[in-house]
Amino acid sequence: MTKRPLKVSLVVEGEGTISSLMASLSSLVGVPECRIQLCHVDSENLISFNVISSTNTKQLKDTMCAYELIEITNGVVNEVISVRLLNRKVQRKKRYFINPFDIHFFSLPLIASFHKSNMNNTKFYQMVFKMVGWMYKENRMDHDEYPFTLYYVNERGTSSRNISWFSQDIGTPIPIDEGLLDLDQDETVAIDWKPKLNLLQKIGFNYTNWFDIHESVKENYDNLKKPISLDQCFDWFSHNEELSEPIYCSTCKQHEKVWKKLEIWKAPPILIVHLKRFMYFKNRWIKSNRSVLFPQTNLHLQCQDMISPSDSDTNSSDKGTHDLVFDLYACVNHYGTMSGGHYTVYSQNLVDKNWYLYNDHQVSHLEHLEDIQSPAAYILFYKVQGVENSFTFENTPITPQNHDNPNQETEFDPQSYPESTEEPSTSTCLLS
């Protein structure tokens, strides 16, 4: 008896490709990529074999299923074919207009791969019997007859091949004999179960209770709920990313795979970190509410100065790694979705060092600094320690009207804050 289907979970990059997905799947289940058939399965149990390896993972829709194929021996590739197997239950209607049969599909479709030249009808029944063995009740495996009948059917599994939809036909039965199996690549066979034998376990029609669950499912689900650190975000921001399209190389004279890498070479006195919480996926914008743990003080950022060839007056000895220490002085929060939401700001006053919450026209003192750390954090503002003493803030207004009484709420008057004559140097960092 074959094993039950296995549900696995894979974490892939938003800009990843099917080829990278296949590599991860092969490593997880221990099956070579050449023996894995990745397919689309839509809501009507239709299987599409045409999954392009370069397809972006964000373009995937419906349910993805992977099937293990037989090993090709002696280099004979053309003799190996793959066909679809649809589990169905057929009942005759008491009342009908055109077709007297009521067809119900259950479980996901299967794929059978075999050497066509060596396959007859009896061997095919035996192979299918082993493939669906996990569906039988344990005490009914020794039944003296096949619990199903196999039919040649069309792609949808509703009638015989090349028969119109309104025909009173559920398929052409495959006899149990030594005759040659009449199947070609990508064709479909229906498994019609005999309900009177009562051999099947309870299997849901909507793909429930029919698979084993790999430990990766729980592990990845739990990881998605865990907070991530700002250091992890910086690592993801600067890691190598394979571009989806090859680029022409003038040296190689051909298109080659290209990787992109972003780095922070030199940090400014003011660092703005924009957390990438919105992503376009399956034709809609989704928001990630995952918590990001960020330090309020002593953020260490190591950056190496990048000296451009045009900087002729810059001494090469200026190159090197500098460990800069930043403190948080403001945090913008976002609540809601992309189409409708609300912004608030936590900000530290430079004079009294107290934190305030700015919510539209309301300004209130923040008593619990741990409130700054929340899943709503969207944009973080950091400054290098000691930057207040530099020229950057010489003309920047910093005193609110109520700084002497921090517990008092007041309306914020923009007119009381004169414009600065100089803008501070900033750097924006998009983190995903």
Short mmCIF file of C-alpha atoms in Angstrom, two decimals:
data_model
loop_
_atom_site.label_atom_id
_atom_site.label_comp_id
_atom_site.label_asym_id
_atom_site.label_seq_id
_atom_site.Cartn_x
_atom_site.Cartn_y
_atom_site.Cartn_z
CA MET A 1 0.00 0.00 0.00
CA THR A 2 1.38 3.40 -0.96
CA LYS A 3 1.74 6.25 1.49
CA ARG A 4 -0.87 8.93 1.89
CA PRO A 5 -0.26 12.24 0.12
CA LEU A 6 1.95 14.60 2.10
CA LYS A 7 1.22 18.26 2.74
CA VAL A 8 4.38 20.34 3.02
CA SER A 9 5.11 24.03 3.54
CA LEU A 10 7.82 26.00 1.78
CA VAL A 11 8.92 29.57 2.37
CA VAL A 12 9.92 31.21 -0.91
CA GLU A 13 10.89 34.73 -1.83
CA GLY A 14 8.22 36.99 -3.25
CA GLU A 15 10.36 37.47 -6.36
CA GLY A 16 11.43 33.83 -6.49
CA THR A 17 10.87 31.46 -9.40
CA ILE A 18 9.36 28.01 -9.80
CA SER A 19 12.85 26.60 -10.30
CA SER A 20 13.86 27.82 -6.83
CA LEU A 21 10.63 26.36 -5.43
CA MET A 22 11.41 23.00 -7.05
CA ALA A 23 14.92 23.01 -5.59
CA SER A 24 13.55 23.66 -2.09
CA LEU A 25 10.88 20.97 -2.48
CA SER A 26 13.41 18.42 -3.73
CA SER A 27 15.65 19.08 -0.74
CA LEU A 28 12.73 18.81 1.70
CA VAL A 29 11.25 15.50 0.49
CA GLY A 30 14.44 13.87 -0.78
CA VAL A 31 13.27 13.32 -4.37
CA PRO A 32 15.35 14.49 -7.36
CA GLU A 33 13.91 17.43 -9.27
CA CYS A 34 13.82 15.39 -12.47
CA ARG A 35 11.30 13.05 -10.85
CA ILE A 36 8.94 15.76 -9.57
CA GLN A 37 6.03 16.96 -11.69
CA LEU A 38 4.68 20.30 -10.44
CA CYS A 39 1.13 21.04 -11.58
CA HIS A 40 -1.70 23.51 -11.26
CA VAL A 41 -4.97 22.04 -9.96
CA ASP A 42 -7.98 24.33 -10.26
CA SER A 43 -11.33 24.22 -8.45
CA GLU A 44 -12.74 21.82 -11.05
CA ASN A 45 -9.95 19.26 -10.60
CA LEU A 46 -8.31 20.19 -13.90
CA ILE A 47 -4.56 19.57 -13.93
CA SER A 48 -2.22 21.75 -15.95
CA PHE A 49 1.19 20.23 -16.67
CA ASN A 50 2.52 23.43 -18.24
CA VAL A 51 4.27 25.04 -15.28
CA ILE A 52 7.13 27.16 -16.58
CA SER A 53 10.22 26.99 -14.38
CA SER A 54 10.91 30.72 -14.75
CA THR A 55 7.41 31.72 -13.63
CA ASN A 56 7.44 34.13 -10.71
CA THR A 57 6.02 32.55 -7.54
CA LYS A 58 3.69 35.54 -7.06
CA GLN A 59 1.88 34.55 -10.25
CA LEU A 60 0.88 31.12 -8.93
CA LYS A 61 -2.82 30.57 -8.39
CA ASP A 62 -5.14 27.83 -7.16
CA THR A 63 -3.64 24.71 -5.60
CA MET A 64 -0.14 23.53 -6.41
CA CYS A 65 0.49 19.79 -6.34
CA ALA A 66 3.74 17.91 -6.80
CA TYR A 67 3.78 14.31 -8.03
CA GLU A 68 6.63 11.82 -7.88
CA LEU A 69 7.34 10.21 -11.24
CA ILE A 70 9.03 6.90 -11.96
CA GLU A 71 12.75 6.79 -12.56
CA ILE A 72 13.75 6.75 -16.22
CA THR A 73 16.16 3.89 -16.94
CA ASN A 74 18.41 3.22 -19.93
CA GLY A 75 17.79 6.73 -21.24
CA VAL A 76 14.41 5.77 -22.76
CA VAL A 77 12.47 9.00 -22.27
CA ASN A 78 9.82 8.80 -24.99
CA GLU A 79 8.36 5.55 -23.65
CA VAL A 80 7.46 7.08 -20.27
CA ILE A 81 4.07 8.83 -20.20
CA SER A 82 2.05 10.53 -17.45
CA VAL A 83 -1.75 10.37 -17.21
CA ARG A 84 -4.28 11.92 -14.84
CA LEU A 85 -6.36 9.86 -12.41
CA LEU A 86 -9.62 11.34 -11.09
CA ASN A 87 -11.44 9.82 -8.11
CA ARG A 88 -15.17 10.04 -8.63
CA LYS A 89 -18.47 8.68 -7.39
CA VAL A 90 -21.22 8.20 -10.00
CA GLN A 91 -24.91 7.85 -9.16
CA ARG A 92 -27.94 7.67 -11.38
CA LYS A 93 -30.47 10.49 -11.00
CA LYS A 94 -34.12 9.78 -10.41
CA ARG A 95 -35.05 12.81 -12.45
CA TYR A 96 -32.95 14.33 -15.19
CA PHE A 97 -33.17 16.46 -18.33
CA ILE A 98 -30.26 15.31 -20.52
CA ASN A 99 -27.69 13.33 -18.54
CA PRO A 100 -29.00 10.70 -16.09
CA PHE A 101 -25.72 10.53 -14.15
CA ASP A 102 -24.67 12.60 -11.15
CA ILE A 103 -20.85 12.77 -10.88
CA HIS A 104 -18.98 13.80 -7.70
CA PHE A 105 -15.20 14.15 -7.55
CA PHE A 106 -13.30 13.75 -4.30
CA SER A 107 -9.70 14.00 -3.14
CA LEU A 108 -7.13 15.62 -5.42
CA PRO A 109 -6.29 14.15 -8.83
CA LEU A 110 -3.36 11.75 -9.11
CA ILE A 111 -0.72 11.29 -11.79
CA ALA A 112 0.44 7.87 -12.92
CA SER A 113 3.71 7.60 -14.85
CA PHE A 114 4.76 4.36 -16.51
CA HIS A 115 6.49 2.78 -19.52
CA LYS A 116 3.83 2.62 -22.21
CA SER A 117 5.32 -0.32 -24.08
CA ASN A 118 5.18 -2.57 -21.01
CA MET A 119 1.70 -1.64 -19.78
CA ASN A 120 -1.45 -3.69 -20.41
CA ASN A 121 -4.90 -3.30 -18.88
CA THR A 122 -4.36 -5.76 -16.02
CA LYS A 123 -1.03 -4.22 -15.00
CA PHE A 124 -2.63 -0.79 -15.08
CA TYR A 125 -5.38 -1.92 -12.69
CA GLN A 126 -2.75 -3.35 -10.36
CA MET A 127 -0.72 -0.13 -10.45
CA VAL A 128 -3.75 2.06 -9.70
CA PHE A 129 -4.80 -0.33 -6.92
CA LYS A 130 -1.43 0.24 -5.21
CA MET A 131 -1.52 4.01 -5.76
CA VAL A 132 -4.87 4.44 -3.98
CA GLY A 133 -4.22 1.79 -1.33
CA TRP A 134 -4.09 4.40 1.42
CA MET A 135 -7.80 5.11 0.84
CA TYR A 136 -8.97 1.64 1.86
CA LYS A 137 -10.13 0.67 5.29
CA GLU A 138 -7.49 -1.44 7.00
CA ASN A 139 -9.73 -4.51 7.39
CA ARG A 140 -10.89 -4.49 3.77
CA MET A 141 -7.60 -4.65 1.90
CA ASP A 142 -7.93 -8.36 1.14
CA HIS A 143 -11.14 -8.01 -0.87
CA ASP A 144 -11.38 -10.45 -3.77
CA GLU A 145 -12.22 -7.87 -6.44
CA TYR A 146 -11.15 -4.39 -7.44
CA PRO A 147 -13.21 -1.80 -5.53
CA PHE A 148 -13.37 0.42 -8.61
CA THR A 149 -13.76 0.43 -12.37
CA LEU A 150 -11.43 2.45 -14.60
CA TYR A 151 -12.77 4.54 -17.48
CA TYR A 152 -11.22 6.37 -20.40
CA VAL A 153 -12.63 9.90 -20.01
CA ASN A 154 -12.15 13.43 -21.27
CA GLU A 155 -9.98 16.00 -19.48
CA ARG A 156 -12.80 17.00 -17.11
CA GLY A 157 -13.66 13.39 -16.30
CA THR A 158 -17.34 13.78 -17.22
CA SER A 159 -17.69 11.62 -20.35
CA SER A 160 -15.77 9.54 -22.88
CA ARG A 161 -12.98 11.02 -24.95
CA ASN A 162 -14.11 13.10 -27.94
CA ILE A 163 -17.77 12.93 -26.83
CA SER A 164 -20.02 16.01 -26.54
CA TRP A 165 -21.01 17.21 -23.08
CA PHE A 166 -24.71 16.40 -23.53
CA SER A 167 -24.18 12.71 -24.29
CA GLN A 168 -25.52 10.14 -21.84
CA ASP A 169 -22.09 8.71 -21.23
CA ILE A 170 -19.69 8.59 -18.26
CA GLY A 171 -16.69 7.15 -20.11
CA THR A 172 -15.40 4.04 -21.83
CA PRO A 173 -14.67 1.20 -19.35
CA ILE A 174 -11.19 -0.31 -19.36
CA PRO A 175 -11.44 -4.12 -19.37
CA ILE A 176 -9.38 -6.27 -17.02
CA ASP A 177 -7.44 -8.30 -19.56
CA GLU A 178 -4.06 -8.58 -21.24
CA GLY A 179 -4.94 -6.06 -23.94
CA LEU A 180 -2.64 -3.10 -24.60
CA LEU A 181 -3.56 0.02 -22.66
CA ASP A 182 -4.87 2.71 -25.01
CA LEU A 183 -3.42 5.84 -23.38
CA ASP A 184 -1.14 8.67 -24.48
CA GLN A 185 0.63 11.50 -22.66
CA ASP A 186 -1.62 13.88 -20.64
CA GLU A 187 -4.79 11.82 -21.08
CA THR A 188 -7.25 11.17 -18.26
CA VAL A 189 -8.63 8.08 -16.52
CA ALA A 190 -11.53 8.08 -14.05
CA ILE A 191 -11.53 5.84 -10.97
CA ASP A 192 -15.19 4.98 -10.34
CA TRP A 193 -15.50 3.62 -6.83
CA LYS A 194 -18.10 0.98 -6.03
CA PRO A 195 -20.02 2.41 -3.05
CA LYS A 196 -21.72 -0.87 -2.18
CA LEU A 197 -18.40 -2.47 -1.21
CA ASN A 198 -17.89 0.15 1.54
CA LEU A 199 -14.11 0.00 1.27
CA LEU A 200 -13.22 3.69 1.43
CA GLN A 201 -12.25 5.68 4.46
CA LYS A 202 -14.09 8.91 5.10
CA ILE A 203 -12.45 11.35 2.68
CA GLY A 204 -13.72 14.89 2.36
CA PHE A 205 -14.83 16.19 -1.01
CA ASN A 206 -12.95 19.46 -0.36
CA TYR A 207 -9.49 17.89 0.08
CA THR A 208 -9.95 17.40 3.84
CA ASN A 209 -8.75 14.41 5.88
CA TRP A 210 -6.84 12.85 2.99
CA PHE A 211 -3.21 13.76 3.57
CA ASP A 212 -0.47 13.52 6.15
CA ILE A 213 1.02 16.78 7.40
CA HIS A 214 4.76 17.36 7.26
CA GLU A 215 6.43 19.02 10.24
CA SER A 216 7.34 21.96 7.99
CA VAL A 217 3.69 23.09 7.98
CA LYS A 218 3.55 23.78 11.71
CA GLU A 219 7.13 25.04 11.80
CA ASN A 220 6.61 27.65 9.09
CA TYR A 221 3.20 28.66 10.46
CA ASP A 222 4.69 29.23 13.91
CA ASN A 223 7.61 31.16 12.41
CA LEU A 224 5.22 33.51 10.62
CA LYS A 225 3.72 34.48 13.97
CA LYS A 226 7.09 35.09 15.63
CA PRO A 227 8.45 38.64 15.71
CA ILE A 228 11.50 39.39 13.60
CA SER A 229 14.34 41.71 14.48
CA LEU A 230 15.45 44.83 12.66
CA ASP A 231 18.81 43.12 12.14
CA GLN A 232 17.04 40.38 10.17
CA CYS A 233 15.37 43.04 8.04
CA PHE A 234 18.76 44.58 7.24
CA ASP A 235 20.10 41.14 6.32
CA TRP A 236 17.17 40.49 3.95
CA PHE A 237 17.56 43.98 2.51
CA SER A 238 21.17 43.33 1.52
CA HIS A 239 21.07 39.68 0.44
CA ASN A 240 21.57 38.54 -3.15
CA GLU A 241 18.38 38.52 -5.23
CA GLU A 242 18.10 36.71 -8.56
CA LEU A 243 16.37 38.79 -11.22
CA SER A 244 13.48 37.13 -13.01
CA GLU A 245 14.76 37.96 -16.51
CA PRO A 246 18.26 37.23 -17.87
CA ILE A 247 20.31 40.23 -19.03
CA TYR A 248 22.58 40.38 -22.05
CA CYS A 249 26.27 40.29 -21.16
CA SER A 250 28.49 42.24 -23.54
CA THR A 251 31.49 40.12 -22.54
CA CYS A 252 29.88 36.68 -22.88
CA LYS A 253 27.77 37.79 -25.87
CA GLN A 254 24.72 36.02 -24.47
CA HIS A 255 21.95 36.41 -21.90
CA GLU A 256 22.97 35.42 -18.40
CA LYS A 257 21.29 35.12 -15.01
CA VAL A 258 21.81 38.25 -12.94
CA TRP A 259 21.77 38.82 -9.19
CA LYS A 260 21.05 42.12 -7.51
CA LYS A 261 22.47 43.18 -4.15
CA LEU A 262 21.72 46.33 -2.16
CA GLU A 263 24.04 47.60 0.56
CA ILE A 264 24.31 50.58 2.88
CA TRP A 265 27.81 51.90 2.28
CA LYS A 266 27.63 55.09 4.29
CA ALA A 267 25.05 56.03 6.90
CA PRO A 268 23.92 59.65 7.37
CA PRO A 269 23.27 61.32 10.72
CA ILE A 270 19.54 60.71 10.23
CA LEU A 271 18.45 57.20 9.19
CA ILE A 272 14.87 56.60 8.04
CA VAL A 273 13.81 52.94 8.00
CA HIS A 274 10.68 52.23 5.95
CA LEU A 275 9.31 48.77 6.77
CA LYS A 276 7.87 47.13 3.67
CA ARG A 277 4.50 46.03 5.03
CA PHE A 278 2.55 46.11 1.76
CA MET A 279 2.95 43.64 -1.06
CA TYR A 280 1.04 43.05 -4.29
CA PHE A 281 0.07 39.37 -4.32
CA LYS A 282 -2.49 37.54 -6.47
CA ASN A 283 -3.92 40.76 -7.93
CA ARG A 284 -4.43 42.50 -4.61
CA TRP A 285 -2.48 44.42 -2.00
CA ILE A 286 -1.93 42.63 1.30
CA LYS A 287 -0.45 43.98 4.51
CA SER A 288 1.90 42.20 6.89
CA ASN A 289 1.15 42.85 10.57
CA ARG A 290 4.17 40.90 11.75
CA SER A 291 5.94 42.48 14.70
CA VAL A 292 9.40 43.89 14.06
CA LEU A 293 11.61 44.22 17.14
CA PHE A 294 13.65 47.40 16.90
CA PRO A 295 15.89 48.98 19.56
CA GLN A 296 14.94 52.38 20.93
CA THR A 297 18.57 53.09 21.81
CA ASN A 298 21.99 51.84 20.73
CA LEU A 299 21.22 50.60 17.23
CA HIS A 300 24.61 49.54 15.86
CA LEU A 301 24.97 49.90 12.12
CA GLN A 302 28.23 48.94 10.44
CA CYS A 303 28.72 50.66 7.09
CA GLN A 304 31.71 50.78 4.79
CA ASP A 305 32.34 54.04 2.98
CA MET A 306 32.09 53.77 -0.79
CA ILE A 307 34.68 55.97 -2.50
CA SER A 308 33.72 56.87 -6.06
CA PRO A 309 36.49 57.13 -8.71
CA SER A 310 35.33 60.70 -9.32
CA ASP A 311 36.20 61.67 -5.75
CA SER A 312 39.77 62.59 -6.67
CA ASP A 313 40.24 64.74 -3.60
CA THR A 314 39.24 61.95 -1.25
CA ASN A 315 42.02 60.05 0.45
CA SER A 316 41.78 56.27 0.06
CA SER A 317 42.70 55.93 3.70
CA ASP A 318 39.18 57.16 4.51
CA LYS A 319 37.84 53.77 3.49
CA GLY A 320 36.94 51.40 6.26
CA THR A 321 34.21 50.00 8.44
CA HIS A 322 32.56 52.36 10.91
CA ASP A 323 30.35 51.22 13.77
CA LEU A 324 27.70 53.92 14.10
CA VAL A 325 25.29 54.00 17.04
CA PHE A 326 21.76 55.34 16.53
CA ASP A 327 18.89 56.22 18.85
CA LEU A 328 15.22 56.18 17.91
CA TYR A 329 13.50 59.56 18.07
CA ALA A 330 10.24 58.94 16.16
CA CYS A 331 8.03 56.12 14.92
CA VAL A 332 5.16 56.39 12.44
CA ASN A 333 2.37 53.83 12.91
CA HIS A 334 -0.12 52.63 10.31
CA TYR A 335 -3.45 51.00 11.09
CA GLY A 336 -5.83 49.48 8.57
CA THR A 337 -5.31 48.52 4.94
CA MET A 338 -3.75 50.12 1.88
CA SER A 339 -7.08 51.44 0.65
CA GLY A 340 -8.08 52.89 4.01
CA GLY A 341 -6.09 53.41 7.18
CA HIS A 342 -4.93 55.78 9.90
CA TYR A 343 -1.53 57.16 10.88
CA THR A 344 -0.21 58.09 14.32
CA VAL A 345 3.28 59.12 15.46
CA TYR A 346 5.37 58.54 18.55
CA SER A 347 8.08 61.18 18.86
CA GLN A 348 10.62 62.23 21.47
CA ASN A 349 10.99 65.88 22.36
CA LEU A 350 14.59 67.01 22.11
CA VAL A 351 14.40 69.35 25.14
CA ASP A 352 12.52 67.44 27.84
CA LYS A 353 13.37 63.97 26.42
CA ASN A 354 9.76 62.87 26.91
CA TRP A 355 7.84 60.85 24.33
CA TYR A 356 4.52 62.06 22.92
CA LEU A 357 1.76 60.45 20.89
CA TYR A 358 0.50 62.52 17.95
CA ASN A 359 -2.95 61.35 16.84
CA ASP A 360 -4.40 63.85 14.38
CA HIS A 361 -4.80 67.08 16.38
CA GLN A 362 -4.43 65.34 19.75
CA VAL A 363 -1.02 65.34 21.47
CA SER A 364 -0.60 63.27 24.64
CA HIS A 365 2.29 62.25 26.83
CA LEU A 366 3.43 58.63 26.43
CA GLU A 367 3.89 57.03 29.82
CA HIS A 368 4.80 53.48 28.76
CA LEU A 369 7.66 53.42 26.27
CA GLU A 370 7.03 49.75 25.49
CA ASP A 371 3.92 50.90 23.58
CA ILE A 372 6.23 52.13 20.82
CA GLN A 373 7.04 48.50 20.01
CA SER A 374 3.92 47.34 18.17
CA PRO A 375 2.88 45.53 14.94
CA ALA A 376 1.67 48.90 13.65
CA ALA A 377 5.21 50.35 13.41
CA TYR A 378 5.71 51.49 9.82
CA ILE A 379 8.48 54.13 9.54
CA LEU A 380 11.33 54.44 12.05
CA PHE A 381 13.44 57.58 12.51
CA TYR A 382 16.93 57.16 13.98
CA LYS A 383 19.66 59.71 14.67
CA VAL A 384 23.33 59.20 15.40
CA GLN A 385 24.13 59.69 19.06
CA GLY A 386 25.30 63.26 19.65
CA VAL A 387 23.91 64.63 16.41
CA GLU A 388 21.83 67.22 18.32
CA ASN A 389 25.03 69.16 18.93
CA SER A 390 25.82 69.46 15.22
CA PHE A 391 24.78 72.21 12.82
CA THR A 392 21.90 70.07 11.55
CA PHE A 393 19.55 71.06 14.36
CA GLU A 394 20.71 74.63 14.96
CA ASN A 395 17.61 76.16 13.39
CA THR A 396 15.13 73.33 14.09
CA PRO A 397 12.27 74.23 16.48
CA ILE A 398 11.99 71.63 19.21
CA THR A 399 9.86 73.00 22.03
CA PRO A 400 6.11 72.24 22.11
CA GLN A 401 3.77 74.63 23.83
CA ASN A 402 3.09 72.25 26.69
CA HIS A 403 6.56 70.81 27.34
CA ASP A 404 6.43 72.13 30.92
CA ASN A 405 3.32 70.01 31.58
CA PRO A 406 3.77 66.75 29.66
CA ASN A 407 0.55 65.17 30.98
CA GLN A 408 -1.63 67.87 29.47
CA GLU A 409 -3.23 67.23 26.06
CA THR A 410 -3.15 70.09 23.61
CA GLU A 411 -3.93 70.84 20.00
CA PHE A 412 -0.90 71.07 17.76
CA ASP A 413 -0.49 74.46 16.05
CA PRO A 414 1.82 74.26 13.01
CA GLN A 415 2.05 78.07 12.84
CA SER A 416 3.98 78.15 16.11
CA TYR A 417 6.83 76.21 14.50
CA PRO A 418 8.96 78.42 12.20
CA GLU A 419 10.51 76.82 9.15
CA SER A 420 14.09 75.58 9.32
CA THR A 421 16.64 77.21 7.03
CA GLU A 422 18.53 73.95 6.52
CA GLU A 423 17.27 70.43 5.92
CA PRO A 424 18.94 67.55 7.77
CA SER A 425 20.74 64.93 5.71
CA THR A 426 18.67 61.74 5.56
CA SER A 427 18.79 58.29 4.05
CA THR A 428 15.80 56.08 3.34
CA CYS A 429 16.12 52.32 3.67
CA LEU A 430 13.37 50.05 2.34
CA LEU A 431 13.34 46.80 4.27
CA SER A 432 11.36 43.70 3.39
#
